[in-house]
């Protein structure tokens, strides 16, 4: 399951936390909190976008500023 995190730059990214405590970075901290949360929600859905371009296109249609 993907969750958001706040980076040192004050922006948000998306990561996957493993059972062993390690995290796998999915998206670097380069987004506002709402945008990062929507990315995580899309990736966790039953029909995740196929790549970043599809994710970006979907969010732009929803009114997010990328």
PDB file of N, CA and C in Angstrom:
ATOM      1  N   UNK A   1       0.844  -1.177   0.000  1.00  0.00           N
ATOM      2  CA  UNK A   1       0.000   0.000   0.000  1.00  0.00           C
ATOM      3  C   UNK A   1       0.887   1.237   0.000  1.00  0.00           C
ATOM      4  N   UNK A   2       0.553   2.174  -0.852  1.00  0.00           N
ATOM      5  CA  UNK A   2       1.319   3.401  -0.965  1.00  0.00           C
ATOM      6  C   UNK A   2       0.763   4.469  -0.033  1.00  0.00           C
ATOM      7  N   UNK A   3       1.668   5.224   0.577  1.00  0.00           N
ATOM      8  CA  UNK A   3       1.294   6.320   1.460  1.00  0.00           C
ATOM      9  C   UNK A   3       2.114   7.546   1.084  1.00  0.00           C
ATOM     10  N   UNK A   4       1.685   8.711   1.572  1.00  0.00           N
ATOM     11  CA  UNK A   4       2.436   9.926   1.281  1.00  0.00           C
ATOM     12  C   UNK A   4       3.430  10.194   2.406  1.00  0.00           C
ATOM     13  N   UNK A   5       4.445  10.987   2.092  1.00  0.00           N
ATOM     14  CA  UNK A   5       5.416  11.418   3.091  1.00  0.00           C
ATOM     15  C   UNK A   5       5.792  12.861   2.784  1.00  0.00           C
ATOM     16  N   UNK A   6       6.240  13.557   3.797  1.00  0.00           N
ATOM     17  CA  UNK A   6       6.690  14.942   3.624  1.00  0.00           C
ATOM     18  C   UNK A   6       8.202  14.948   3.528  1.00  0.00           C
ATOM     19  N   UNK A   7       8.711  15.519   2.434  1.00  0.00           N
ATOM     20  CA  UNK A   7      10.144  15.581   2.218  1.00  0.00           C
ATOM     21  C   UNK A   7      10.784  16.742   2.959  1.00  0.00           C
ATOM     22  N   UNK A   8      12.084  16.775   2.972  1.00  0.00           N
ATOM     23  CA  UNK A   8      12.834  17.853   3.623  1.00  0.00           C
ATOM     24  C   UNK A   8      12.576  19.204   2.973  1.00  0.00           C
ATOM     25  N   UNK A   9      12.130  19.189   1.717  1.00  0.00           N
ATOM     26  CA  UNK A   9      11.848  20.421   0.991  1.00  0.00           C
ATOM     27  C   UNK A   9      10.451  20.972   1.284  1.00  0.00           C
ATOM     28  N   UNK A  10       9.670  20.286   2.137  1.00  0.00           N
ATOM     29  CA  UNK A  10       8.337  20.733   2.504  1.00  0.00           C
ATOM     30  C   UNK A  10       7.252  20.253   1.562  1.00  0.00           C
ATOM     31  N   UNK A  11       7.637  19.569   0.494  1.00  0.00           N
ATOM     32  CA  UNK A  11       6.657  19.026  -0.447  1.00  0.00           C
ATOM     33  C   UNK A  11       6.435  17.551  -0.134  1.00  0.00           C
ATOM     34  N   UNK A  12       5.473  16.948  -0.830  1.00  0.00           N
ATOM     35  CA  UNK A  12       5.077  15.575  -0.531  1.00  0.00           C
ATOM     36  C   UNK A  12       5.379  14.626  -1.676  1.00  0.00           C
ATOM     37  N   UNK A  13       5.633  13.379  -1.322  1.00  0.00           N
ATOM     38  CA  UNK A  13       5.884  12.323  -2.282  1.00  0.00           C
ATOM     39  C   UNK A  13       5.098  11.089  -1.889  1.00  0.00           C
ATOM     40  N   UNK A  14       5.314  10.005  -2.632  1.00  0.00           N
ATOM     41  CA  UNK A  14       4.586   8.763  -2.398  1.00  0.00           C
ATOM     42  C   UNK A  14       5.584   7.626  -2.240  1.00  0.00           C
ATOM     43  N   UNK A  15       5.380   6.809  -1.225  1.00  0.00           N
ATOM     44  CA  UNK A  15       6.271   5.683  -0.961  1.00  0.00           C
ATOM     45  C   UNK A  15       5.473   4.456  -0.567  1.00  0.00           C
ATOM     46  N   UNK A  16       6.157   3.316  -0.649  1.00  0.00           N
ATOM     47  CA  UNK A  16       5.565   2.055  -0.202  1.00  0.00           C
ATOM     48  C   UNK A  16       6.398   1.556   0.965  1.00  0.00           C
ATOM     49  N   UNK A  17       5.752   1.363   2.098  1.00  0.00           N
ATOM     50  CA  UNK A  17       6.453   0.867   3.286  1.00  0.00           C
ATOM     51  C   UNK A  17       6.421  -0.646   3.289  1.00  0.00           C
ATOM     52  N   UNK A  18       7.596  -1.250   3.411  1.00  0.00           N
ATOM     53  CA  UNK A  18       7.691  -2.697   3.479  1.00  0.00           C
ATOM     54  C   UNK A  18       7.521  -3.202   4.896  1.00  0.00           C
ATOM     55  N   UNK A  19       7.277  -4.478   5.036  1.00  0.00           N
ATOM     56  CA  UNK A  19       7.105  -5.084   6.357  1.00  0.00           C
ATOM     57  C   UNK A  19       8.380  -5.010   7.183  1.00  0.00           C
ATOM     58  N   UNK A  20       9.518  -4.935   6.498  1.00  0.00           N
ATOM     59  CA  UNK A  20      10.800  -4.891   7.193  1.00  0.00           C
ATOM     60  C   UNK A  20      11.170  -3.485   7.649  1.00  0.00           C
ATOM     61  N   UNK A  21      10.278  -2.502   7.427  1.00  0.00           N
ATOM     62  CA  UNK A  21      10.533  -1.140   7.859  1.00  0.00           C
ATOM     63  C   UNK A  21      11.171  -0.253   6.806  1.00  0.00           C
ATOM     64  N   UNK A  22      11.585  -0.848   5.704  1.00  0.00           N
ATOM     65  CA  UNK A  22      12.179  -0.063   4.629  1.00  0.00           C
ATOM     66  C   UNK A  22      11.096   0.520   3.733  1.00  0.00           C
ATOM     67  N   UNK A  23      11.417   1.637   3.095  1.00  0.00           N
ATOM     68  CA  UNK A  23      10.481   2.281   2.184  1.00  0.00           C
ATOM     69  C   UNK A  23      11.000   2.215   0.760  1.00  0.00           C
ATOM     70  N   UNK A  24      10.088   2.085  -0.178  1.00  0.00           N
ATOM     71  CA  UNK A  24      10.426   2.118  -1.600  1.00  0.00           C
ATOM     72  C   UNK A  24       9.795   3.384  -2.176  1.00  0.00           C
ATOM     73  N   UNK A  25      10.626   4.268  -2.658  1.00  0.00           N
ATOM     74  CA  UNK A  25      10.159   5.533  -3.218  1.00  0.00           C
ATOM     75  C   UNK A  25       9.436   5.287  -4.529  1.00  0.00           C
ATOM     76  N   UNK A  26       8.230   5.809  -4.648  1.00  0.00           N
ATOM     77  CA  UNK A  26       7.457   5.692  -5.879  1.00  0.00           C
ATOM     78  C   UNK A  26       7.450   7.018  -6.638  1.00  0.00           C
ATOM     79  N   UNK A  27       7.247   8.122  -5.906  1.00  0.00           N
ATOM     80  CA  UNK A  27       7.263   9.468  -6.471  1.00  0.00           C
ATOM     81  C   UNK A  27       8.032  10.369  -5.513  1.00  0.00           C
ATOM     82  N   UNK A  28       8.983  11.121  -6.024  1.00  0.00           N
ATOM     83  CA  UNK A  28       9.769  12.021  -5.191  1.00  0.00           C
ATOM     84  C   UNK A  28       8.902  13.119  -4.600  1.00  0.00           C
ATOM     85  N   UNK A  29       9.382  13.727  -3.520  1.00  0.00           N
ATOM     86  CA  UNK A  29       8.656  14.804  -2.843  1.00  0.00           C
ATOM     87  C   UNK A  29       8.699  16.062  -3.707  1.00  0.00           C
ATOM     88  N   UNK A  30       7.693  16.211  -4.543  1.00  0.00           N
ATOM     89  CA  UNK A  30       7.647  17.336  -5.467  1.00  0.00           C
ATOM     90  C   UNK A  30       6.210  17.818  -5.682  1.00  0.00           C
ATOM     91  N   UNK A  31       5.306  17.474  -4.740  1.00  0.00           N
ATOM     92  CA  UNK A  31       3.892  17.766  -4.918  1.00  0.00           C
ATOM     93  C   UNK A  31       3.299  18.418  -3.683  1.00  0.00           C
ATOM     94  N   UNK A  32       2.152  19.080  -3.867  1.00  0.00           N
ATOM     95  CA  UNK A  32       1.364  19.537  -2.729  1.00  0.00           C
ATOM     96  C   UNK A  32       0.757  18.293  -2.086  1.00  0.00           C
ATOM     97  N   UNK A  33       0.349  18.420  -0.838  1.00  0.00           N
ATOM     98  CA  UNK A  33      -0.162  17.267  -0.094  1.00  0.00           C
ATOM     99  C   UNK A  33      -1.365  16.616  -0.788  1.00  0.00           C
ATOM    100  N   UNK A  34      -2.334  17.418  -1.245  1.00  0.00           N
ATOM    101  CA  UNK A  34      -3.531  16.864  -1.880  1.00  0.00           C
ATOM    102  C   UNK A  34      -3.187  16.099  -3.156  1.00  0.00           C
ATOM    103  N   UNK A  35      -2.225  16.607  -3.920  1.00  0.00           N
ATOM    104  CA  UNK A  35      -1.815  15.942  -5.154  1.00  0.00           C
ATOM    105  C   UNK A  35      -1.154  14.609  -4.849  1.00  0.00           C
ATOM    106  N   UNK A  36      -0.253  14.599  -3.875  1.00  0.00           N
ATOM    107  CA  UNK A  36       0.416  13.352  -3.493  1.00  0.00           C
ATOM    108  C   UNK A  36      -0.588  12.328  -2.981  1.00  0.00           C
ATOM    109  N   UNK A  37      -1.563  12.790  -2.200  1.00  0.00           N
ATOM    110  CA  UNK A  37      -2.574  11.864  -1.683  1.00  0.00           C
ATOM    111  C   UNK A  37      -3.395  11.280  -2.816  1.00  0.00           C
ATOM    112  N   UNK A  38      -3.729  12.079  -3.817  1.00  0.00           N
ATOM    113  CA  UNK A  38      -4.504  11.575  -4.959  1.00  0.00           C
ATOM    114  C   UNK A  38      -3.684  10.563  -5.752  1.00  0.00           C
ATOM    115  N   UNK A  39      -2.380  10.812  -5.906  1.00  0.00           N
ATOM    116  CA  UNK A  39      -1.515   9.840  -6.588  1.00  0.00           C
ATOM    117  C   UNK A  39      -1.552   8.507  -5.835  1.00  0.00           C
ATOM    118  N   UNK A  40      -1.402   8.561  -4.513  1.00  0.00           N
ATOM    119  CA  UNK A  40      -1.431   7.331  -3.706  1.00  0.00           C
ATOM    120  C   UNK A  40      -2.778   6.628  -3.853  1.00  0.00           C
ATOM    121  N   UNK A  41      -3.865   7.400  -3.831  1.00  0.00           N
ATOM    122  CA  UNK A  41      -5.195   6.810  -3.976  1.00  0.00           C
ATOM    123  C   UNK A  41      -5.349   6.134  -5.333  1.00  0.00           C
ATOM    124  N   UNK A  42      -4.892   6.786  -6.390  1.00  0.00           N
ATOM    125  CA  UNK A  42      -4.976   6.202  -7.725  1.00  0.00           C
ATOM    126  C   UNK A  42      -4.159   4.910  -7.813  1.00  0.00           C
ATOM    127  N   UNK A  43      -2.933   4.939  -7.275  1.00  0.00           N
ATOM    128  CA  UNK A  43      -2.057   3.766  -7.324  1.00  0.00           C
ATOM    129  C   UNK A  43      -2.602   2.609  -6.491  1.00  0.00           C
ATOM    130  N   UNK A  44      -3.323   2.929  -5.415  1.00  0.00           N
ATOM    131  CA  UNK A  44      -3.888   1.893  -4.543  1.00  0.00           C
ATOM    132  C   UNK A  44      -5.236   1.377  -5.038  1.00  0.00           C
ATOM    133  N   UNK A  45      -5.781   2.001  -6.064  1.00  0.00           N
ATOM    134  CA  UNK A  45      -7.106   1.610  -6.560  1.00  0.00           C
ATOM    135  C   UNK A  45      -7.037   0.288  -7.318  1.00  0.00           C
ATOM    136  N   UNK A  46      -8.189  -0.235  -7.625  1.00  0.00           N
ATOM    137  CA  UNK A  46      -8.280  -1.484  -8.380  1.00  0.00           C
ATOM    138  C   UNK A  46      -7.799  -1.347  -9.818  1.00  0.00           C
ATOM    139  N   UNK A  47      -7.780  -0.124 -10.332  1.00  0.00           N
ATOM    140  CA  UNK A  47      -7.354   0.143 -11.703  1.00  0.00           C
ATOM    141  C   UNK A  47      -6.329   1.274 -11.720  1.00  0.00           C
ATOM    142  N   UNK A  48      -5.107   1.020 -11.255  1.00  0.00           N
ATOM    143  CA  UNK A  48      -4.105   2.081 -11.215  1.00  0.00           C
ATOM    144  C   UNK A  48      -3.700   2.517 -12.624  1.00  0.00           C
ATOM    145  N   UNK A  49      -3.273   3.763 -12.774  1.00  0.00           N
ATOM    146  CA  UNK A  49      -2.784   4.240 -14.061  1.00  0.00           C
ATOM    147  C   UNK A  49      -1.562   3.429 -14.499  1.00  0.00           C
ATOM    148  N   UNK A  50      -1.361   3.314 -15.804  1.00  0.00           N
ATOM    149  CA  UNK A  50      -0.270   2.480 -16.319  1.00  0.00           C
ATOM    150  C   UNK A  50       1.112   3.107 -16.148  1.00  0.00           C
ATOM    151  N   UNK A  51       1.170   4.454 -16.069  1.00  0.00           N
ATOM    152  CA  UNK A  51       2.454   5.145 -15.912  1.00  0.00           C
ATOM    153  C   UNK A  51       2.202   6.573 -15.439  1.00  0.00           C
ATOM    154  N   UNK A  52       3.296   7.326 -15.289  1.00  0.00           N
ATOM    155  CA  UNK A  52       3.174   8.693 -14.799  1.00  0.00           C
ATOM    156  C   UNK A  52       2.331   9.553 -15.731  1.00  0.00           C
ATOM    157  N   UNK A  53       2.470   9.410 -17.017  1.00  0.00           N
ATOM    158  CA  UNK A  53       1.710  10.225 -17.964  1.00  0.00           C
ATOM    159  C   UNK A  53       0.206  10.013 -17.781  1.00  0.00           C
ATOM    160  N   UNK A  54      -0.212   8.785 -17.587  1.00  0.00           N
ATOM    161  CA  UNK A  54      -1.628   8.494 -17.360  1.00  0.00           C
ATOM    162  C   UNK A  54      -2.087   9.070 -16.018  1.00  0.00           C
ATOM    163  N   UNK A  55      -1.237   8.983 -15.001  1.00  0.00           N
ATOM    164  CA  UNK A  55      -1.554   9.550 -13.692  1.00  0.00           C
ATOM    165  C   UNK A  55      -1.715  11.060 -13.807  1.00  0.00           C
ATOM    166  N   UNK A  56      -0.763  11.693 -14.460  1.00  0.00           N
ATOM    167  CA  UNK A  56      -0.782  13.147 -14.633  1.00  0.00           C
ATOM    168  C   UNK A  56      -2.022  13.590 -15.409  1.00  0.00           C
ATOM    169  N   UNK A  57      -2.322  12.917 -16.509  1.00  0.00           N
ATOM    170  CA  UNK A  57      -3.475  13.255 -17.336  1.00  0.00           C
ATOM    171  C   UNK A  57      -4.773  13.153 -16.536  1.00  0.00           C
ATOM    172  N   UNK A  58      -4.876  12.102 -15.753  1.00  0.00           N
ATOM    173  CA  UNK A  58      -6.075  11.882 -14.942  1.00  0.00           C
ATOM    174  C   UNK A  58      -6.253  13.003 -13.924  1.00  0.00           C
ATOM    175  N   UNK A  59      -5.155  13.400 -13.288  1.00  0.00           N
ATOM    176  CA  UNK A  59      -5.233  14.457 -12.285  1.00  0.00           C
ATOM    177  C   UNK A  59      -5.536  15.813 -12.907  1.00  0.00           C
ATOM    178  N   UNK A  60      -4.962  16.093 -14.049  1.00  0.00           N
ATOM    179  CA  UNK A  60      -5.253  17.358 -14.721  1.00  0.00           C
ATOM    180  C   UNK A  60      -6.729  17.451 -15.075  1.00  0.00           C
ATOM    181  N   UNK A  61      -7.313  16.339 -15.519  1.00  0.00           N
ATOM    182  CA  UNK A  61      -8.744  16.312 -15.822  1.00  0.00           C
ATOM    183  C   UNK A  61      -9.593  16.546 -14.575  1.00  0.00           C
ATOM    184  N   UNK A  62      -9.063  16.141 -13.422  1.00  0.00           N
ATOM    185  CA  UNK A  62      -9.771  16.319 -12.147  1.00  0.00           C
ATOM    186  C   UNK A  62      -9.564  17.718 -11.571  1.00  0.00           C
ATOM    187  N   UNK A  63      -8.729  18.535 -12.209  1.00  0.00           N
ATOM    188  CA  UNK A  63      -8.519  19.907 -11.761  1.00  0.00           C
ATOM    189  C   UNK A  63      -7.297  20.144 -10.896  1.00  0.00           C
ATOM    190  N   UNK A  64      -6.451  19.121 -10.748  1.00  0.00           N
ATOM    191  CA  UNK A  64      -5.229  19.305  -9.952  1.00  0.00           C
ATOM    192  C   UNK A  64      -4.212  20.101 -10.757  1.00  0.00           C
ATOM    193  N   UNK A  65      -3.428  20.891 -10.063  1.00  0.00           N
ATOM    194  CA  UNK A  65      -2.334  21.642 -10.686  1.00  0.00           C
ATOM    195  C   UNK A  65      -1.061  20.827 -10.495  1.00  0.00           C
ATOM    196  N   UNK A  66      -0.504  20.320 -11.569  1.00  0.00           N
ATOM    197  CA  UNK A  66       0.692  19.473 -11.475  1.00  0.00           C
ATOM    198  C   UNK A  66       1.922  20.301 -11.806  1.00  0.00           C
TER     199      UNK A  66
END
